[in-house]
Coordinates of C-alpha atoms in Angstrom, one line a residue:
G1 CA -7.8 -18.0 18.3
I2 CA -7.9 -15.4 21.0
G3 CA -6.1 -12.7 19.2
G4 CA -2.4 -13.2 19.8
L5 CA -1.5 -12.2 16.3
D6 CA -3.9 -9.3 16.5
L7 CA -2.3 -8.0 19.7
A8 CA 1.1 -8.2 17.9
A9 CA -0.4 -6.4 14.9
E10 CA -1.7 -3.6 17.1
M11 CA 1.6 -3.2 18.8
A12 CA 3.1 -2.7 15.3
G13 CA 0.6 0.0 14.5
I14 CA -1.7 -2.1 12.4
E15 CA -5.5 -1.6 12.7
V16 CA -7.5 -4.8 13.1
K17 CA -10.6 -4.7 10.9
A18 CA -12.2 -8.1 11.4
F19 CA -11.9 -11.6 12.8
C20 CA -12.9 -15.0 11.6
E21 CA -13.5 -17.5 14.5
I22 CA -16.0 -20.2 15.0
E23 CA -15.4 -21.4 18.5
P24 CA -17.5 -19.7 21.3
Y25 CA -14.8 -19.3 23.9
P26 CA -12.3 -17.5 21.6
I27 CA -15.1 -15.4 20.3
S28 CA -15.9 -14.2 23.8
I29 CA -12.3 -13.2 24.3
L30 CA -12.2 -11.4 21.0
E31 CA -15.4 -9.5 21.8
K32 CA -14.0 -8.4 25.1
R33 CA -10.6 -7.4 23.7
Y34 CA -12.0 -5.8 20.5
P35 CA -15.5 -4.5 21.1
G36 CA -17.3 -3.5 17.9
I37 CA -15.0 -5.2 15.5
P38 CA -16.9 -7.7 13.3
I39 CA -16.3 -11.4 13.9
Y40 CA -17.1 -13.7 10.9
N41 CA -18.1 -17.0 12.2
D42 CA -17.1 -19.5 9.5
I43 CA -14.2 -19.2 7.1
R44 CA -16.1 -21.4 4.7
Q45 CA -18.8 -18.8 4.4
L46 CA -16.5 -15.7 4.3
K47 CA -16.3 -13.9 1.0
G48 CA -14.0 -11.2 -0.2
S49 CA -17.1 -9.2 -1.1
D50 CA -18.0 -9.1 2.6
F51 CA -15.4 -6.3 3.0
N52 CA -16.1 -2.7 1.8
E53 CA -12.6 -1.5 2.1
R54 CA -9.1 -2.6 1.1
I55 CA -7.5 -5.2 3.3
D56 CA -3.7 -5.0 3.3
I57 CA -2.9 -7.9 5.6
I58 CA -4.5 -11.2 6.2
H59 CA -3.1 -13.1 9.1
G60 CA -4.2 -16.2 10.9
G61 CA -3.4 -19.5 12.3
F62 CA -5.3 -22.2 10.4
P63 CA -6.2 -25.2 12.7
C64 CA -3.2 -27.3 13.8
Q65 CA -4.9 -30.5 14.9
D66 CA -4.0 -32.4 11.8
L67 CA -0.4 -31.0 11.8
S68 CA 0.6 -31.3 15.4
V69 CA 2.7 -34.2 16.6
A70 CA 0.0 -34.6 19.3
G71 CA -2.6 -35.3 16.5
K72 CA -3.0 -37.9 13.8
Q73 CA -0.9 -36.0 11.4
K74 CA -3.3 -36.1 8.4
G75 CA -1.8 -32.9 7.1
L76 CA -3.8 -30.6 5.0
E77 CA -6.0 -33.5 4.0
G78 CA -7.4 -33.4 7.5
E79 CA -10.8 -31.8 8.1
R80 CA -9.5 -29.1 10.4
S81 CA -6.1 -28.2 9.0
G82 CA -7.5 -28.4 5.6
L83 CA -9.2 -25.1 6.3
W84 CA -6.0 -23.6 5.0
F85 CA -7.6 -23.9 1.5
E86 CA -10.5 -21.7 2.7
M87 CA -8.0 -19.1 4.0
L88 CA -6.2 -19.3 0.6
R89 CA -9.6 -18.7 -1.1
V90 CA -10.1 -15.6 0.9
I91 CA -6.6 -14.5 0.2
S92 CA -7.2 -15.0 -3.5
E93 CA -10.4 -13.0 -3.4
L94 CA -9.0 -10.0 -1.4
R95 CA -5.4 -9.9 -2.8
P96 CA -3.9 -8.4 0.4
R97 CA -0.4 -7.0 0.2
Y98 CA 0.8 -9.3 3.0
V99 CA -0.2 -12.7 4.3
V100 CA 1.0 -14.2 7.6
A101 CA 0.0 -17.8 8.3
E102 CA 1.0 -19.3 11.6
N103 CA 1.0 -22.9 12.8
V104 CA 2.8 -25.5 14.8
R105 CA 6.4 -26.6 14.1
G106 CA 4.9 -29.9 12.7
A107 CA 3.5 -27.9 9.8
V108 CA 7.0 -27.6 8.3
N109 CA 6.8 -31.3 7.3
L110 CA 3.1 -31.7 6.7
A111 CA 2.0 -28.4 5.2
L112 CA 4.8 -26.0 4.3
D113 CA 5.4 -27.2 0.7
T114 CA 1.7 -26.8 -0.1
V115 CA 1.2 -23.5 1.6
Y116 CA 4.4 -22.2 0.0
T117 CA 3.3 -23.3 -3.5
N118 CA -0.2 -22.1 -3.1
L119 CA 1.0 -18.6 -2.2
V120 CA 3.5 -18.5 -5.0
D121 CA 0.8 -19.5 -7.4
E122 CA -1.3 -16.6 -6.1
G123 CA 1.5 -14.1 -6.9
Y124 CA 3.3 -13.9 -3.6
K125 CA 6.9 -14.1 -2.7
V126 CA 7.0 -16.5 0.3
Y127 CA 9.3 -16.4 3.4
P128 CA 8.9 -19.3 5.9
Y129 CA 10.3 -18.9 9.4
V130 CA 10.5 -21.1 12.5
V131 CA 10.5 -18.9 15.6
S132 CA 11.0 -20.1 19.1
A133 CA 9.2 -18.5 22.0
S134 CA 12.6 -18.4 23.8
A135 CA 13.8 -16.0 21.2
F136 CA 11.5 -13.4 22.8
G137 CA 12.3 -14.2 26.4
A138 CA 9.9 -17.0 27.1
P139 CA 11.3 -19.8 29.3
H140 CA 10.3 -22.5 26.8
Q141 CA 11.0 -23.4 23.2
R142 CA 7.5 -23.7 21.6
E143 CA 8.6 -23.4 18.0
R144 CA 6.0 -22.0 15.6
L145 CA 6.0 -21.8 11.8
F146 CA 5.3 -18.4 10.3
V147 CA 4.8 -18.2 6.6
V148 CA 5.0 -14.6 5.3
G149 CA 3.6 -14.0 1.8
V150 CA 4.4 -10.6 0.2
R151 CA 2.5 -9.7 -3.0
E152 CA 5.0 -9.5 -5.7
D153 CA 4.3 -5.9 -6.5
V154 CA 5.3 -4.8 -3.0
A155 CA 8.0 -7.4 -2.3
N156 CA 11.0 -5.0 -2.6
T157 CA 9.9 -3.1 0.5
Y158 CA 9.7 -6.4 2.5
I159 CA 13.1 -7.6 1.2
K160 CA 14.8 -4.4 2.5
W161 CA 13.1 -4.8 5.9
Q162 CA 14.0 -8.5 6.1
S163 CA 17.7 -7.9 5.5
Q164 CA 17.7 -5.5 8.5
Q165 CA 16.2 -8.3 10.7
E166 CA 18.8 -11.0 10.0
G167 CA 19.5 -13.1 13.1
A168 CA 16.2 -12.3 14.8
V169 CA 14.5 -15.3 13.2
R170 CA 15.6 -18.5 11.5
K171 CA 14.4 -19.1 7.9
V172 CA 13.2 -22.6 7.1

């Protein structure tokens, strides 16, 4: 993508360490917004060993084409949306404290069960949310699925924060 989640992370005081993007146009946007930050080109080639420091958060939107109502709805069996499993592999290798996976609303029916189970199997407590753009003042609905994974050894901190946020987002 073009760094929407990364802009939000920065606003929250989180330092962005790297990107993974294969498409030329989004790469050009990332290079302009984040000069000097490494961009890994292909999730299928990315390895946890590529990083020399601890990564606390992995966030990203795996491709939605196979999950969107505008697509053929192949789910995670589709070539593009199936890249979730590559994101999961990197999560497994790096063991970040937090994971945020973002996708279209259609992923609730076509991917959420698998994403949820995969993260639980990796030792994460999982919190799915559907968030509407209108909840943040946008003039349209555009619902998005956010799946937050919190590594079990740090989950109590997140649970306290979550209880303070009740009403801001709707759990799935």
